[in-house]
Amino acid sequence: QKEVEQNSGPLSVPEGAIASLNCTYSDRGSQSFFWYRQYSGKSPELIMSIYSNGDKEDGRFTAQLNKASQYVSLLIRDSQPSDSATYLCAAQKTSYDKVIFGPGTSLSVIP
Amino acid sequence: GAGVSQTPSNKVTEKGKYVELRCDPISGHTALYWYRQSLGQGPEFLIYFQGTGAADDSGLPNDRFFAVRPEGSVSTLKIQRTERGDSAVYLCASSLGDRAIYNEQFFGPGTRLTVL
């Protein structure tokens, strides 16, 4: 079992719709969770971090964390073609530990 | 500089050669990470420095890989006797590390290594 798992996709949504990206993790000791966006040929870019159960909103992005279910999600509202990218989920135990990345989910927003 | 920088951006070498990849982190960031990313995969952890010391090198695939950070800033990833399977994008990231409760990492542009 991989430590951080994501559906590889591709996930296709029409422009203006809500895109929902999911991630599960196996280490119950994980405390910090991150979502990165990676455009083709570019390096990952941090878009959201979440540390507490519940929702965290930042503009069109909402991260959701459920530690009991070991589940993290990212919602993108009013999806735009520029949101088309691979979204990487990552988990970390403490700031002293390594960060483990999932394989990423490819998102395509269709105009 | 404002962000993490990596040099070279591209490196082509022959099987069996030695290569060095350099990372210059964000000023003030004490933690530095090296990852390897193959096409269609997420970044694979290699090694993590907190200051000058390697806090976790459990991701280094074998003893051909070695990394240093002698002054707690710039880091060099060294690969000996390169193999074709080493071809990948090598990413470096830095963060505030143990100076912060939460450890948001910022990535450099990567070095694309091709071993012929």
mmCIF file of N, CA and C in Angstrom, chain A residues 2 32 34 36 38 41-46 49 51 56 88 92 94-104, chain B residues 33 35 37 40-43 45 48 55-56 58 91 97-98 100-110 112:
data_model
loop_
_atom_site.group_PDB
_atom_site.id
_atom_site.type_symbol
_atom_site.label_atom_id
_atom_site.label_comp_id
_atom_site.label_asym_id
_atom_site.label_seq_id
_atom_site.Cartn_x
_atom_site.Cartn_y
_atom_site.Cartn_z
ATOM 1 N N LYS A 2 0.622 2.143 -0.968
ATOM 2 C CA LYS A 2 1.368 3.382 -1.017
ATOM 3 C C LYS A 2 0.924 4.292 0.111
ATOM 4 N N SER A 32 0.112 17.142 8.699
ATOM 5 C CA SER A 32 0.052 18.265 7.760
ATOM 6 C C SER A 32 -0.172 17.724 6.354
ATOM 7 N N PHE A 34 -0.851 18.867 2.108
ATOM 8 C CA PHE A 34 -0.594 19.922 1.134
ATOM 9 C C PHE A 34 -1.154 19.517 -0.216
ATOM 10 N N TYR A 36 -0.519 20.562 -4.190
ATOM 11 C CA TYR A 36 0.332 21.265 -5.147
ATOM 12 C C TYR A 36 -0.281 21.119 -6.540
ATOM 13 N N GLN A 38 0.775 21.183 -10.602
ATOM 14 C CA GLN A 38 1.952 21.059 -11.451
ATOM 15 C C GLN A 38 1.517 21.095 -12.914
ATOM 16 N N GLY A 41 5.676 20.043 -17.544
ATOM 17 C CA GLY A 41 7.022 20.571 -17.744
ATOM 18 C C GLY A 41 7.482 21.578 -16.715
ATOM 19 N N LYS A 42 6.647 21.814 -15.712
ATOM 20 C CA LYS A 42 6.986 22.774 -14.653
ATOM 21 C C LYS A 42 7.116 22.066 -13.318
ATOM 22 N N SER A 43 7.595 22.786 -12.319
ATOM 23 C CA SER A 43 7.734 22.201 -10.989
ATOM 24 C C SER A 43 6.448 22.428 -10.186
ATOM 25 N N PRO A 44 6.254 21.656 -9.113
ATOM 26 C CA PRO A 44 5.039 21.807 -8.305
ATOM 27 C C PRO A 44 4.958 23.176 -7.638
ATOM 28 N N GLU A 45 3.730 23.670 -7.542
ATOM 29 C CA GLU A 45 3.444 24.974 -6.951
ATOM 30 C C GLU A 45 2.427 24.765 -5.831
ATOM 31 N N LEU A 46 2.740 25.219 -4.625
ATOM 32 C CA LEU A 46 1.840 25.037 -3.483
ATOM 33 C C LEU A 46 0.585 25.893 -3.650
ATOM 34 N N SER A 49 -2.600 24.362 2.029
ATOM 35 C CA SER A 49 -2.140 23.481 3.091
ATOM 36 C C SER A 49 -3.255 23.396 4.127
ATOM 37 N N TYR A 51 -4.262 21.552 8.140
ATOM 38 C CA TYR A 51 -3.710 20.849 9.293
ATOM 39 C C TYR A 51 -4.786 20.383 10.265
ATOM 40 N N LYS A 56 -11.029 24.323 4.656
ATOM 41 C CA LYS A 56 -10.236 25.544 4.595
ATOM 42 C C LYS A 56 -10.410 26.117 3.198
ATOM 43 N N LEU A 88 -1.131 17.374 -7.022
ATOM 44 C CA LEU A 88 -0.404 16.467 -6.144
ATOM 45 C C LEU A 88 -0.841 16.677 -4.705
ATOM 46 N N GLN A 92 2.634 14.898 5.714
ATOM 47 C CA GLN A 92 3.820 14.978 6.552
ATOM 48 C C GLN A 92 3.413 14.781 8.003
ATOM 49 N N THR A 94 5.381 15.642 11.018
ATOM 50 C CA THR A 94 5.700 16.885 11.726
ATOM 51 C C THR A 94 6.649 17.668 10.836
ATOM 52 N N SER A 95 6.951 18.897 11.247
ATOM 53 C CA SER A 95 7.846 19.714 10.435
ATOM 54 C C SER A 95 9.271 19.154 10.426
ATOM 55 N N TYR A 96 9.530 18.110 11.235
ATOM 56 C CA TYR A 96 10.848 17.483 11.257
ATOM 57 C C TYR A 96 10.922 16.286 10.313
ATOM 58 N N ASP A 97 9.792 15.946 9.708
ATOM 59 C CA ASP A 97 9.724 14.725 8.894
ATOM 60 C C ASP A 97 9.691 15.028 7.405
ATOM 61 N N LYS A 98 9.972 13.990 6.622
ATOM 62 C CA LYS A 98 9.907 14.115 5.175
ATOM 63 C C LYS A 98 8.455 14.274 4.738
ATOM 64 N N VAL A 99 8.281 14.825 3.548
ATOM 65 C CA VAL A 99 6.954 14.982 2.957
ATOM 66 C C VAL A 99 6.791 13.894 1.895
ATOM 67 N N ILE A 100 5.672 13.200 1.951
ATOM 68 C CA ILE A 100 5.399 12.118 1.008
ATOM 69 C C ILE A 100 4.319 12.578 0.033
ATOM 70 N N PHE A 101 4.607 12.433 -1.253
ATOM 71 C CA PHE A 101 3.690 12.848 -2.302
ATOM 72 C C PHE A 101 2.936 11.658 -2.871
ATOM 73 N N GLY A 102 1.703 11.925 -3.276
ATOM 74 C CA GLY A 102 0.957 10.962 -4.054
ATOM 75 C C GLY A 102 1.347 11.046 -5.518
ATOM 76 N N PRO A 103 0.778 10.184 -6.354
ATOM 77 C CA PRO A 103 1.140 10.142 -7.770
ATOM 78 C C PRO A 103 0.548 11.277 -8.591
ATOM 79 N N GLY A 104 -0.444 11.981 -8.027
ATOM 80 C CA GLY A 104 -1.055 13.088 -8.746
ATOM 81 C C GLY A 104 -2.295 12.675 -9.515
ATOM 82 N N TYR B 33 15.154 19.900 0.582
ATOM 83 C CA TYR B 33 14.735 18.562 0.171
ATOM 84 C C TYR B 33 15.157 18.296 -1.270
ATOM 85 N N TYR B 35 14.101 15.664 -4.412
ATOM 86 C CA TYR B 35 13.152 14.695 -4.924
ATOM 87 C C TYR B 35 13.564 14.306 -6.339
ATOM 88 N N GLN B 37 11.581 12.950 -9.911
ATOM 89 C CA GLN B 37 10.266 12.765 -10.505
ATOM 90 C C GLN B 37 10.399 12.202 -11.908
ATOM 91 N N GLY B 40 4.812 11.169 -15.260
ATOM 92 C CA GLY B 40 3.556 10.585 -14.821
ATOM 93 C C GLY B 40 3.527 10.153 -13.369
ATOM 94 N N GLN B 41 4.599 10.456 -12.642
ATOM 95 C CA GLN B 41 4.681 10.072 -11.225
ATOM 96 C C GLN B 41 4.761 11.314 -10.350
ATOM 97 N N GLY B 42 4.443 11.126 -9.066
ATOM 98 C CA GLY B 42 4.649 12.206 -8.123
ATOM 99 C C GLY B 42 6.116 12.287 -7.726
ATOM 100 N N PRO B 43 6.535 13.390 -7.109
ATOM 101 C CA PRO B 43 7.922 13.491 -6.649
ATOM 102 C C PRO B 43 8.243 12.386 -5.648
ATOM 103 N N PHE B 45 10.701 11.169 -2.737
ATOM 104 C CA PHE B 45 11.622 11.714 -1.750
ATOM 105 C C PHE B 45 12.985 11.039 -1.833
ATOM 106 N N TYR B 48 16.591 14.806 2.930
ATOM 107 C CA TYR B 48 16.126 16.037 3.553
ATOM 108 C C TYR B 48 17.224 16.517 4.499
ATOM 109 N N ALA B 55 18.862 15.062 7.776
ATOM 110 C CA ALA B 55 17.916 14.598 8.786
ATOM 111 C C ALA B 55 17.287 13.270 8.399
ATOM 112 N N ASP B 56 17.189 13.032 7.096
ATOM 113 C CA ASP B 56 16.565 11.793 6.617
ATOM 114 C C ASP B 56 17.080 11.525 5.217
ATOM 115 N N SER B 58 16.641 8.395 3.831
ATOM 116 C CA SER B 58 16.078 7.075 3.580
ATOM 117 C C SER B 58 15.621 6.874 2.138
ATOM 118 N N LEU B 91 14.205 17.457 -8.463
ATOM 119 C CA LEU B 91 13.617 18.658 -7.892
ATOM 120 C C LEU B 91 14.205 18.941 -6.523
ATOM 121 N N GLY B 97 11.471 24.699 7.739
ATOM 122 C CA GLY B 97 11.901 23.552 8.518
ATOM 123 C C GLY B 97 11.460 23.637 9.967
ATOM 124 N N ASP B 98 12.379 23.330 10.877
ATOM 125 C CA ASP B 98 11.979 23.271 12.288
ATOM 126 C C ASP B 98 11.849 24.655 12.914
ATOM 127 N N ALA B 100 9.447 26.468 11.938
ATOM 128 C CA ALA B 100 8.013 26.717 11.775
ATOM 129 C C ALA B 100 7.245 25.475 12.203
ATOM 130 N N ILE B 101 6.028 25.696 12.655
ATOM 131 C CA ILE B 101 5.184 24.561 13.021
ATOM 132 C C ILE B 101 4.768 23.805 11.765
ATOM 133 N N TYR B 102 4.478 24.564 10.720
ATOM 134 C CA TYR B 102 4.013 23.968 9.482
ATOM 135 C C TYR B 102 5.064 24.163 8.408
ATOM 136 N N ASN B 103 5.222 23.184 7.580
ATOM 137 C CA ASN B 103 6.421 23.071 6.745
ATOM 138 C C ASN B 103 6.067 23.159 5.263
ATOM 139 N N GLU B 104 5.651 24.329 4.829
ATOM 140 C CA GLU B 104 5.301 24.503 3.427
ATOM 141 C C GLU B 104 6.578 24.588 2.592
ATOM 142 N N GLN B 105 6.658 23.727 1.611
ATOM 143 C CA GLN B 105 7.847 23.651 0.767
ATOM 144 C C GLN B 105 7.641 24.416 -0.530
ATOM 145 N N PHE B 106 8.711 24.992 -1.009
ATOM 146 C CA PHE B 106 8.707 25.726 -2.271
ATOM 147 C C PHE B 106 9.763 25.106 -3.171
ATOM 148 N N PHE B 107 9.325 24.793 -4.392
ATOM 149 C CA PHE B 107 10.175 24.038 -5.300
ATOM 150 C C PHE B 107 10.951 24.925 -6.248
ATOM 151 N N GLY B 108 12.123 24.442 -6.628
ATOM 152 C CA GLY B 108 12.874 25.034 -7.715
ATOM 153 C C GLY B 108 12.370 24.501 -9.046
ATOM 154 N N PRO B 109 12.957 24.992 -10.147
ATOM 155 C CA PRO B 109 12.479 24.595 -11.482
ATOM 156 C C PRO B 109 12.895 23.196 -11.895
ATOM 157 N N GLY B 110 13.835 22.590 -11.153
ATOM 158 C CA GLY B 110 14.248 21.231 -11.470
ATOM 159 C C GLY B 110 15.430 21.157 -12.421
ATOM 160 N N ARG B 112 16.648 18.497 -15.380
ATOM 161 C CA ARG B 112 16.302 17.301 -16.151
ATOM 162 C C ARG B 112 17.593 16.565 -16.475
#
